[in-house]
mmCIF file with all atom_site columns, C-alpha atoms in Angstrom:
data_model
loop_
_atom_site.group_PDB
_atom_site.id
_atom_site.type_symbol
_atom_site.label_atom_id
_atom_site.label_alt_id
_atom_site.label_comp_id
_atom_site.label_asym_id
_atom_site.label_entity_id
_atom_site.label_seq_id
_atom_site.pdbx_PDB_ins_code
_atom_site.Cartn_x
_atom_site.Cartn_y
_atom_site.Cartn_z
_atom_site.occupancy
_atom_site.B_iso_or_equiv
_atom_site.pdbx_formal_charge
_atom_site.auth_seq_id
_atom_site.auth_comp_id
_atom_site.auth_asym_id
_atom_site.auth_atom_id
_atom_site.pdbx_PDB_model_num
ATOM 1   C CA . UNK A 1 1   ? 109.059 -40.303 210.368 1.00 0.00 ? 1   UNK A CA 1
ATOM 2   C CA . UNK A 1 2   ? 108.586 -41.972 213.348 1.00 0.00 ? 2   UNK A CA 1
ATOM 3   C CA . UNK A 1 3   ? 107.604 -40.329 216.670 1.00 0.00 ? 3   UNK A CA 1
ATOM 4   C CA . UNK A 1 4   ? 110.538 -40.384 218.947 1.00 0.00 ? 4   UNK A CA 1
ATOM 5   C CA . UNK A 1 5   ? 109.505 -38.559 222.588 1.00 0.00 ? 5   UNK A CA 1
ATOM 6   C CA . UNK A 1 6   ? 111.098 -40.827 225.170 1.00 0.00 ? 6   UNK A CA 1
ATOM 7   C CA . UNK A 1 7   ? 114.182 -38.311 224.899 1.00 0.00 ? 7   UNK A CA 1
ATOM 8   C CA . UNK A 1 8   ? 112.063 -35.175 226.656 1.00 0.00 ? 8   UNK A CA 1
ATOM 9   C CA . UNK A 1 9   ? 112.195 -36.487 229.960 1.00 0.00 ? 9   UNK A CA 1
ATOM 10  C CA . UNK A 1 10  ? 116.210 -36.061 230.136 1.00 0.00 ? 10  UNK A CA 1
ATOM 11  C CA . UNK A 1 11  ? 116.359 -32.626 229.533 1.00 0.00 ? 11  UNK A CA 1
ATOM 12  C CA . UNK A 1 12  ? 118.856 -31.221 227.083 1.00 0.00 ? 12  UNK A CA 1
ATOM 13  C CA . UNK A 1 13  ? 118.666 -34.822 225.355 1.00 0.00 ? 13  UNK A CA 1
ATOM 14  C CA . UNK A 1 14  ? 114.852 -34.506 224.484 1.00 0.00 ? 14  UNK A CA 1
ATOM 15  C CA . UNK A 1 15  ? 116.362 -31.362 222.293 1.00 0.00 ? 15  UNK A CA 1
ATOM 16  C CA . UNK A 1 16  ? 116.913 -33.929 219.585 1.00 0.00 ? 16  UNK A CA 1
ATOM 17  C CA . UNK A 1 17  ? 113.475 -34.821 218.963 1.00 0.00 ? 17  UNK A CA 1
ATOM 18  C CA . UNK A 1 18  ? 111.692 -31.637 219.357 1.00 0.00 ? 18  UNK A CA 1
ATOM 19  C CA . UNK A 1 19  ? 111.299 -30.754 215.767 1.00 0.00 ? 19  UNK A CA 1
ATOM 20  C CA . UNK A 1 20  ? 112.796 -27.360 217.047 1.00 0.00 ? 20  UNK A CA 1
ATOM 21  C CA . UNK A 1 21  ? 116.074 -26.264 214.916 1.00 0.00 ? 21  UNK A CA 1
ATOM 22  C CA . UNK A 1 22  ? 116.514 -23.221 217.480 1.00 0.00 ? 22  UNK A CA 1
ATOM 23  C CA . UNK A 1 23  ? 117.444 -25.515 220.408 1.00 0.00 ? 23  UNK A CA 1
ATOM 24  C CA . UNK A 1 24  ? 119.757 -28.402 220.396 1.00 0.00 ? 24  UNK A CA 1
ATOM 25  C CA . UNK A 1 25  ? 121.608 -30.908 222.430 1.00 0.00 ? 25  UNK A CA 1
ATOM 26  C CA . UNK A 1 26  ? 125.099 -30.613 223.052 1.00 0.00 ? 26  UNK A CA 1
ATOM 27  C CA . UNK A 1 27  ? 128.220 -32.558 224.301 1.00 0.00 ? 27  UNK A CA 1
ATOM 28  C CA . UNK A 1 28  ? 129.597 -29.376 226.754 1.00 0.00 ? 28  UNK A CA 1
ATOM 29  C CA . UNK A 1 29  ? 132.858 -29.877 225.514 1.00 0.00 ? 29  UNK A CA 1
ATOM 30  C CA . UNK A 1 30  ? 135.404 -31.418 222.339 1.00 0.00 ? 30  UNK A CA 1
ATOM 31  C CA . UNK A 1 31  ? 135.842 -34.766 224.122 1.00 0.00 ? 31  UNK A CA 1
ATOM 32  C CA . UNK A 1 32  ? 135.372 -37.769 221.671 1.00 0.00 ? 32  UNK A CA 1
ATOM 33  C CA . UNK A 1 33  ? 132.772 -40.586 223.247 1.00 0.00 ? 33  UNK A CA 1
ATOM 34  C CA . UNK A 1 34  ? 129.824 -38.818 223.551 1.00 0.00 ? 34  UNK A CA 1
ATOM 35  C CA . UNK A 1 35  ? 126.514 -39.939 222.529 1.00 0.00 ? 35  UNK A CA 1
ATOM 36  C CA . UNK A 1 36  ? 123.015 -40.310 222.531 1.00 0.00 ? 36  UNK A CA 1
ATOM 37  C CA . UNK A 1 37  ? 120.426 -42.707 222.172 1.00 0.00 ? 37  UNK A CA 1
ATOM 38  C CA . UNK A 1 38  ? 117.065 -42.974 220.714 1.00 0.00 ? 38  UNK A CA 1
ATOM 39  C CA . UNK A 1 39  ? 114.489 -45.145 221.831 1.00 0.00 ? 39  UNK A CA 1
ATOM 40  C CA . UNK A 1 40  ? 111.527 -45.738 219.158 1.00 0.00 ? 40  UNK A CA 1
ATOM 41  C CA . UNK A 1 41  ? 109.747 -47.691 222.016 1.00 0.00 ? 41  UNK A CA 1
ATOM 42  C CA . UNK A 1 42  ? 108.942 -50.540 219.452 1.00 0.00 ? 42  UNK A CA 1
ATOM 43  C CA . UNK A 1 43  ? 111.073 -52.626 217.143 1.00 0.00 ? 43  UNK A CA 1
ATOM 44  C CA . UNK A 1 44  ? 111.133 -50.878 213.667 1.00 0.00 ? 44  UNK A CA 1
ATOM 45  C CA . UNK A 1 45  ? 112.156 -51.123 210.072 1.00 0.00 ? 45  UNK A CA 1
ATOM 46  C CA . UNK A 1 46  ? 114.531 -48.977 209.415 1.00 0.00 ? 46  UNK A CA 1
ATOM 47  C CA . UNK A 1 47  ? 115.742 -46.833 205.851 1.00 0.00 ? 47  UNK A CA 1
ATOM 48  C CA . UNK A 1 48  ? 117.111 -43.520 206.810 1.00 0.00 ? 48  UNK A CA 1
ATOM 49  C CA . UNK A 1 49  ? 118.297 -41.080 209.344 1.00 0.00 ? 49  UNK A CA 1
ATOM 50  C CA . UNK A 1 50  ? 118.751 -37.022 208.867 1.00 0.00 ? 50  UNK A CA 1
ATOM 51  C CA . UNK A 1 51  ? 121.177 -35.202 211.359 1.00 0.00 ? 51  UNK A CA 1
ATOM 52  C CA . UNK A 1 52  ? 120.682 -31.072 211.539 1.00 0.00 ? 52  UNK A CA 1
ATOM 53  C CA . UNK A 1 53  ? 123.828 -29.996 213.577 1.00 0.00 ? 53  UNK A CA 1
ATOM 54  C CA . UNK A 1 54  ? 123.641 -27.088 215.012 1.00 0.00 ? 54  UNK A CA 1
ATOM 55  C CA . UNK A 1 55  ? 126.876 -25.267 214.072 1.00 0.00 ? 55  UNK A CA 1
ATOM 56  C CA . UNK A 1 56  ? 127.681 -25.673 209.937 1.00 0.00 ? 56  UNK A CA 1
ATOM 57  C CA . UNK A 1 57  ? 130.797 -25.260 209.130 1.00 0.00 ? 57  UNK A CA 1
ATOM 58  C CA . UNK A 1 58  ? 132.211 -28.005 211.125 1.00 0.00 ? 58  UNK A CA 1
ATOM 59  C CA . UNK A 1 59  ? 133.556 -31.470 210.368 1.00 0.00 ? 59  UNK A CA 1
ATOM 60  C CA . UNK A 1 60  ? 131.811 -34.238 212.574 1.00 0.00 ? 60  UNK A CA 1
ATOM 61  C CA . UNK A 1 61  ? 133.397 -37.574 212.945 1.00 0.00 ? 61  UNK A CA 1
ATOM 62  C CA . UNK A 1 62  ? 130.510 -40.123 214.413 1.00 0.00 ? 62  UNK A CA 1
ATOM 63  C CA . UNK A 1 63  ? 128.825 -43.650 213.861 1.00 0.00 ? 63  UNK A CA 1
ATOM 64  C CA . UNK A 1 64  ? 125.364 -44.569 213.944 1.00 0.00 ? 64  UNK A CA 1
ATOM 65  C CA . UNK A 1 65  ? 124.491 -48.075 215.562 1.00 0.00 ? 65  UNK A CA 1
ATOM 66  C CA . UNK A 1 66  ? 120.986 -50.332 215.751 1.00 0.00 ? 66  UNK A CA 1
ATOM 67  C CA . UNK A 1 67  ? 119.940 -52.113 218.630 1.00 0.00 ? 67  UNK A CA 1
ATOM 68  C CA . UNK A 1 68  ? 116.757 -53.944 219.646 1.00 0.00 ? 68  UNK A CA 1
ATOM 69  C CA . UNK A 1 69  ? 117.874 -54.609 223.088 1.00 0.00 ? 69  UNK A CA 1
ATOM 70  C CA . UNK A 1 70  ? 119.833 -51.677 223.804 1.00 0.00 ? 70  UNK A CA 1
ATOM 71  C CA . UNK A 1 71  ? 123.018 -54.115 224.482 1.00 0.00 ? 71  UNK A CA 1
ATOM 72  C CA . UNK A 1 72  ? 123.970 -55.699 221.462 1.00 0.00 ? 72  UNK A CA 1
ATOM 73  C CA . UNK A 1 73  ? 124.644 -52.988 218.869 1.00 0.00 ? 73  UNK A CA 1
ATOM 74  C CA . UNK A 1 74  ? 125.093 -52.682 215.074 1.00 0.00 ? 74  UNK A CA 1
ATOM 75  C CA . UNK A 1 75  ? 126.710 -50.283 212.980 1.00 0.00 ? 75  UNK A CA 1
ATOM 76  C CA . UNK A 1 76  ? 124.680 -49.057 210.368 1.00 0.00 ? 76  UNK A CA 1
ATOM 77  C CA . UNK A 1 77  ? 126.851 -45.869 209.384 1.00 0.00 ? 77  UNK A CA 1
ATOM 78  C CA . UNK A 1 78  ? 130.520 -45.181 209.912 1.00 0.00 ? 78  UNK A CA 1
ATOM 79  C CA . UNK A 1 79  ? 130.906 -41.502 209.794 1.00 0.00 ? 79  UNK A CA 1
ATOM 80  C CA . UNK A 1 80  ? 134.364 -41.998 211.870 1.00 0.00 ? 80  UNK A CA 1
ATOM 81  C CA . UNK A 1 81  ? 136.843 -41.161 208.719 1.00 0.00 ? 81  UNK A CA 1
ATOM 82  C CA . UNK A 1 82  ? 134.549 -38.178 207.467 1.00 0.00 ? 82  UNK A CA 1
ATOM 83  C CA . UNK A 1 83  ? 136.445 -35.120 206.361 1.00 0.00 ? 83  UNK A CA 1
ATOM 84  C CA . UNK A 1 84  ? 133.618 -33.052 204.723 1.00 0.00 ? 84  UNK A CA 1
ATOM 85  C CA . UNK A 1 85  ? 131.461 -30.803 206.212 1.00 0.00 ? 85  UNK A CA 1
ATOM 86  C CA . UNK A 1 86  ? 128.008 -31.782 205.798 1.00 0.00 ? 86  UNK A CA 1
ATOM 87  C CA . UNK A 1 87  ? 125.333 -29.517 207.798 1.00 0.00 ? 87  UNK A CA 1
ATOM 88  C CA . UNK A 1 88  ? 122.083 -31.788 207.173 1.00 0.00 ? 88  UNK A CA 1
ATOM 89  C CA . UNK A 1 89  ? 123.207 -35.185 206.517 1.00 0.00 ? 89  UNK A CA 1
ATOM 90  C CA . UNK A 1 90  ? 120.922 -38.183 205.101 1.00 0.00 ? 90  UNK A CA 1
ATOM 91  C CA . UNK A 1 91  ? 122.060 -41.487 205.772 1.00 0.00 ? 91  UNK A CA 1
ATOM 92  C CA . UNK A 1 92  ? 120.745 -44.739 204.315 1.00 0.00 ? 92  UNK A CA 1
ATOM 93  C CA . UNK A 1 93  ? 120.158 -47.745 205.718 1.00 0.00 ? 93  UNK A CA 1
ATOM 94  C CA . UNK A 1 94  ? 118.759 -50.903 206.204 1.00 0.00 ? 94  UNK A CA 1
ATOM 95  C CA . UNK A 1 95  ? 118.078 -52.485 209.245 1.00 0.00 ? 95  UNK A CA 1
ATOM 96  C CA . UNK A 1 96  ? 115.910 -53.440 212.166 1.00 0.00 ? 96  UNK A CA 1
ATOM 97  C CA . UNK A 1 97  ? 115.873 -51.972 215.847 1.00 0.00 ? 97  UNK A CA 1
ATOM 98  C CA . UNK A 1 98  ? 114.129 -50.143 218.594 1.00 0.00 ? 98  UNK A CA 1
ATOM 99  C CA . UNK A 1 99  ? 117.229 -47.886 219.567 1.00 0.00 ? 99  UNK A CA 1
ATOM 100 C CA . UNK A 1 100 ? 119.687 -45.656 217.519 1.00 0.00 ? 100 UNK A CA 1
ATOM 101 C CA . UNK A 1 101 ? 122.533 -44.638 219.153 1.00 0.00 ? 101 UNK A CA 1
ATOM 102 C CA . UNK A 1 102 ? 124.894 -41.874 217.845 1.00 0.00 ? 102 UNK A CA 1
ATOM 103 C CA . UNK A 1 103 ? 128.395 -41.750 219.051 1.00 0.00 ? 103 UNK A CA 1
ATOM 104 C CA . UNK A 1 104 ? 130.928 -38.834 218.250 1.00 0.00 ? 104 UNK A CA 1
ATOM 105 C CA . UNK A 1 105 ? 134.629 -39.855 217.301 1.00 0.00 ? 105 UNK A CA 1
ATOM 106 C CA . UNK A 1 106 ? 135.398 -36.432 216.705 1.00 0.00 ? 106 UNK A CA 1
ATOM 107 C CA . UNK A 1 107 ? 135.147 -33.189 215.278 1.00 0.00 ? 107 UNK A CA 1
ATOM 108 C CA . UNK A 1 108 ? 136.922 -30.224 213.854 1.00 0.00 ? 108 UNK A CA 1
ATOM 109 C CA . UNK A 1 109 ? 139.159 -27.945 216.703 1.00 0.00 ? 109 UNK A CA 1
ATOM 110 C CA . UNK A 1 110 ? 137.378 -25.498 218.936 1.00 0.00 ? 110 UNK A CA 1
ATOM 111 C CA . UNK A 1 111 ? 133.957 -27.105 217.865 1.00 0.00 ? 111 UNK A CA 1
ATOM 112 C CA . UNK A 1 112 ? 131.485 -28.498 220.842 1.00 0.00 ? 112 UNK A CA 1
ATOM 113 C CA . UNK A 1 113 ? 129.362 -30.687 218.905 1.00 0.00 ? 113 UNK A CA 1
ATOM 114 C CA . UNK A 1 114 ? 125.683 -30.034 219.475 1.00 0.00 ? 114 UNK A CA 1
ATOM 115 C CA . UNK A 1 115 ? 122.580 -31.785 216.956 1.00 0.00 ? 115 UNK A CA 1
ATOM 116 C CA . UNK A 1 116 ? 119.494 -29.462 217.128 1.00 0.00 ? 116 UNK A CA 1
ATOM 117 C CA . UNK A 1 117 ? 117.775 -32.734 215.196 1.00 0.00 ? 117 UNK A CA 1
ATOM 118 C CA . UNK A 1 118 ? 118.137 -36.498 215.392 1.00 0.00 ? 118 UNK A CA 1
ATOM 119 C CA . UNK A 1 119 ? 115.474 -37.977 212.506 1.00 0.00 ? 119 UNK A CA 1
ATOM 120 C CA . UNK A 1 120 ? 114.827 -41.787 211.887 1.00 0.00 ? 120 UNK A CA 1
ATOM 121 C CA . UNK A 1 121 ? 112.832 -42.844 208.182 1.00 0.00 ? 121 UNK A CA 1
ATOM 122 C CA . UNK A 1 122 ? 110.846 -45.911 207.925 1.00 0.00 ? 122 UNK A CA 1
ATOM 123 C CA . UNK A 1 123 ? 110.235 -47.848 204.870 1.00 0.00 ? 123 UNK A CA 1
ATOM 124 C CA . UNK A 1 124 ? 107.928 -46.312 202.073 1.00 0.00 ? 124 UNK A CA 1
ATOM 125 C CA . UNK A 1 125 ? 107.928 -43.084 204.210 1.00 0.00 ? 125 UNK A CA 1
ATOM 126 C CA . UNK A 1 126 ? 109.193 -39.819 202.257 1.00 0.00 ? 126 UNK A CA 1
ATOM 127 C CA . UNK A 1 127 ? 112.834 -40.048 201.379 1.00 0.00 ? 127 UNK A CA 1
ATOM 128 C CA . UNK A 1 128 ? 114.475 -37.201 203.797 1.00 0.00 ? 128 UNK A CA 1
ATOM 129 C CA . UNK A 1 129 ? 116.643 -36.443 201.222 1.00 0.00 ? 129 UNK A CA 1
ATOM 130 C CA . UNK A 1 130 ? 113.754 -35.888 198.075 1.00 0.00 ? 130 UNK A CA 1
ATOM 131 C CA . UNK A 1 131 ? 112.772 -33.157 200.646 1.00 0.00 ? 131 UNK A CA 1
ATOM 132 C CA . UNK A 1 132 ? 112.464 -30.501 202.873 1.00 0.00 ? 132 UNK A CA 1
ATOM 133 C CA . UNK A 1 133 ? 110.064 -30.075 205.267 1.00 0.00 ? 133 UNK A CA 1
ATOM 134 C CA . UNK A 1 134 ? 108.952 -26.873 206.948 1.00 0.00 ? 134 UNK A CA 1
ATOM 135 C CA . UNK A 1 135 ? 110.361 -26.388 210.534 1.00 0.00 ? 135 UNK A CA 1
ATOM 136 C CA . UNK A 1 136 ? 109.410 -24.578 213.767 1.00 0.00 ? 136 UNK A CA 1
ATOM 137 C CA . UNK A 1 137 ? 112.159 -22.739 215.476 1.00 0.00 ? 137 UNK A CA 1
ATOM 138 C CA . UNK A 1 138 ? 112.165 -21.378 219.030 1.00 0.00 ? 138 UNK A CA 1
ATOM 139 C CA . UNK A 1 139 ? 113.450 -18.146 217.191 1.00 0.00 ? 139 UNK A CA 1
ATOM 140 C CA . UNK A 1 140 ? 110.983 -17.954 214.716 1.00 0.00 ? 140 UNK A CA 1
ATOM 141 C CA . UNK A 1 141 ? 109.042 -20.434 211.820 1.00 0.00 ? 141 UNK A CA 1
ATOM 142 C CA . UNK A 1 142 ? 110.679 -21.083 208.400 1.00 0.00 ? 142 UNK A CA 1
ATOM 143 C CA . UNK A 1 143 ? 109.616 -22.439 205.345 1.00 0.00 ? 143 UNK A CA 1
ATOM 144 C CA . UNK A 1 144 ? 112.039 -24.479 202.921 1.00 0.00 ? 144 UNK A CA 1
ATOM 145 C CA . UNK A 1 145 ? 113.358 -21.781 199.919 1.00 0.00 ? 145 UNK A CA 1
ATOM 146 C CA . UNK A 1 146 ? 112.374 -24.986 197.905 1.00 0.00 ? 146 UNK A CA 1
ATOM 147 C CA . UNK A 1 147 ? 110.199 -27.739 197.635 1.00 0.00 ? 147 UNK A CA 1
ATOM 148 C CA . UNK A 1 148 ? 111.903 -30.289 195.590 1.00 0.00 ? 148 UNK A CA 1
ATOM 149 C CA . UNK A 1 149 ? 108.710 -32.492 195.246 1.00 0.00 ? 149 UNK A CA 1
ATOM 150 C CA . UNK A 1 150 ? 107.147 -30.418 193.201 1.00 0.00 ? 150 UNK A CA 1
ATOM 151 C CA . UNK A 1 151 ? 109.875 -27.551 192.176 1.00 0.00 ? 151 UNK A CA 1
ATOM 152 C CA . UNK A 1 152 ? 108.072 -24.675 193.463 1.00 0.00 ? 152 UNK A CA 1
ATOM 153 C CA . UNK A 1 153 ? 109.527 -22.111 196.022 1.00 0.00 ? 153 UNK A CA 1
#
């Protein structure tokens, strides 16, 4: 996974990368548009991405987008039609940037949408969706019920 820290010096925003699932960033309010922006402060191969929203439960409507110049963006996943709720999602991809930008379309009624984690996967590093790593929370550290590597709990 790469090391994403240029986030922490906008406050709430640095939320995303803290590999903290107790705090989060959030929007403040339902409004479509939002979004926010990872730099990996060097161009990077790209496979997958793993989203931990905050609230399950909800339906989030988004897109994903690549960028080496900040500027000229590409869509790498179109989450805009979604209908499902998915807590933890996994998204695969291939391509080749040193931002990723999430933008919300939308989301289910009375939700604020808020992402306690924002993950990015290189190439020939551990498929985020093969497993589940151990995480440190603000209220507490937990330990995956399962690990799926090697089927033990």
């Amino acid at each position: 996974q790469f090391l994403v820290r240029l986030l922490r010096e906008y406050g709430y925003a640095a939320k995303l990368t803290d590999a903290d699932f107790g705090t989060y960033w959030g929007t403040g309010d339902a409004r479509s548009g939002h979004w926010a922006r990872l730099d990996l402060e060097t161009s990077c191969e790209l496979a997958a991405c793993r989203l931990m929203w905050q609230n399950p439960g909800y339906v989030y409507q988004y897109q994903i987008e690549v960028s080496e110049n900040a500027s000229n963006w590409t869509q790498v996943v179109d989450m805009t039609t979604n209908n499902v709720a998915i807590r933890l999602p996994v998204h695969l991809m291939k391509a080749r940037g040193r931002y990723v930008r999430l933008t919300l379309a939308d989301a289910d009624d009375g939700c604020w949408p808020a992402l306690a984690e924002f993950e990015v996967f290189g190439p020939g590093q551990v498929s985020p969706g093969q497993s589940y790593t151990p995480f440190r929370s603000s209220f507490g550290t937990a330990t995956p019920a399962r690990d799926l590597r090697s089927g033990s709990r």
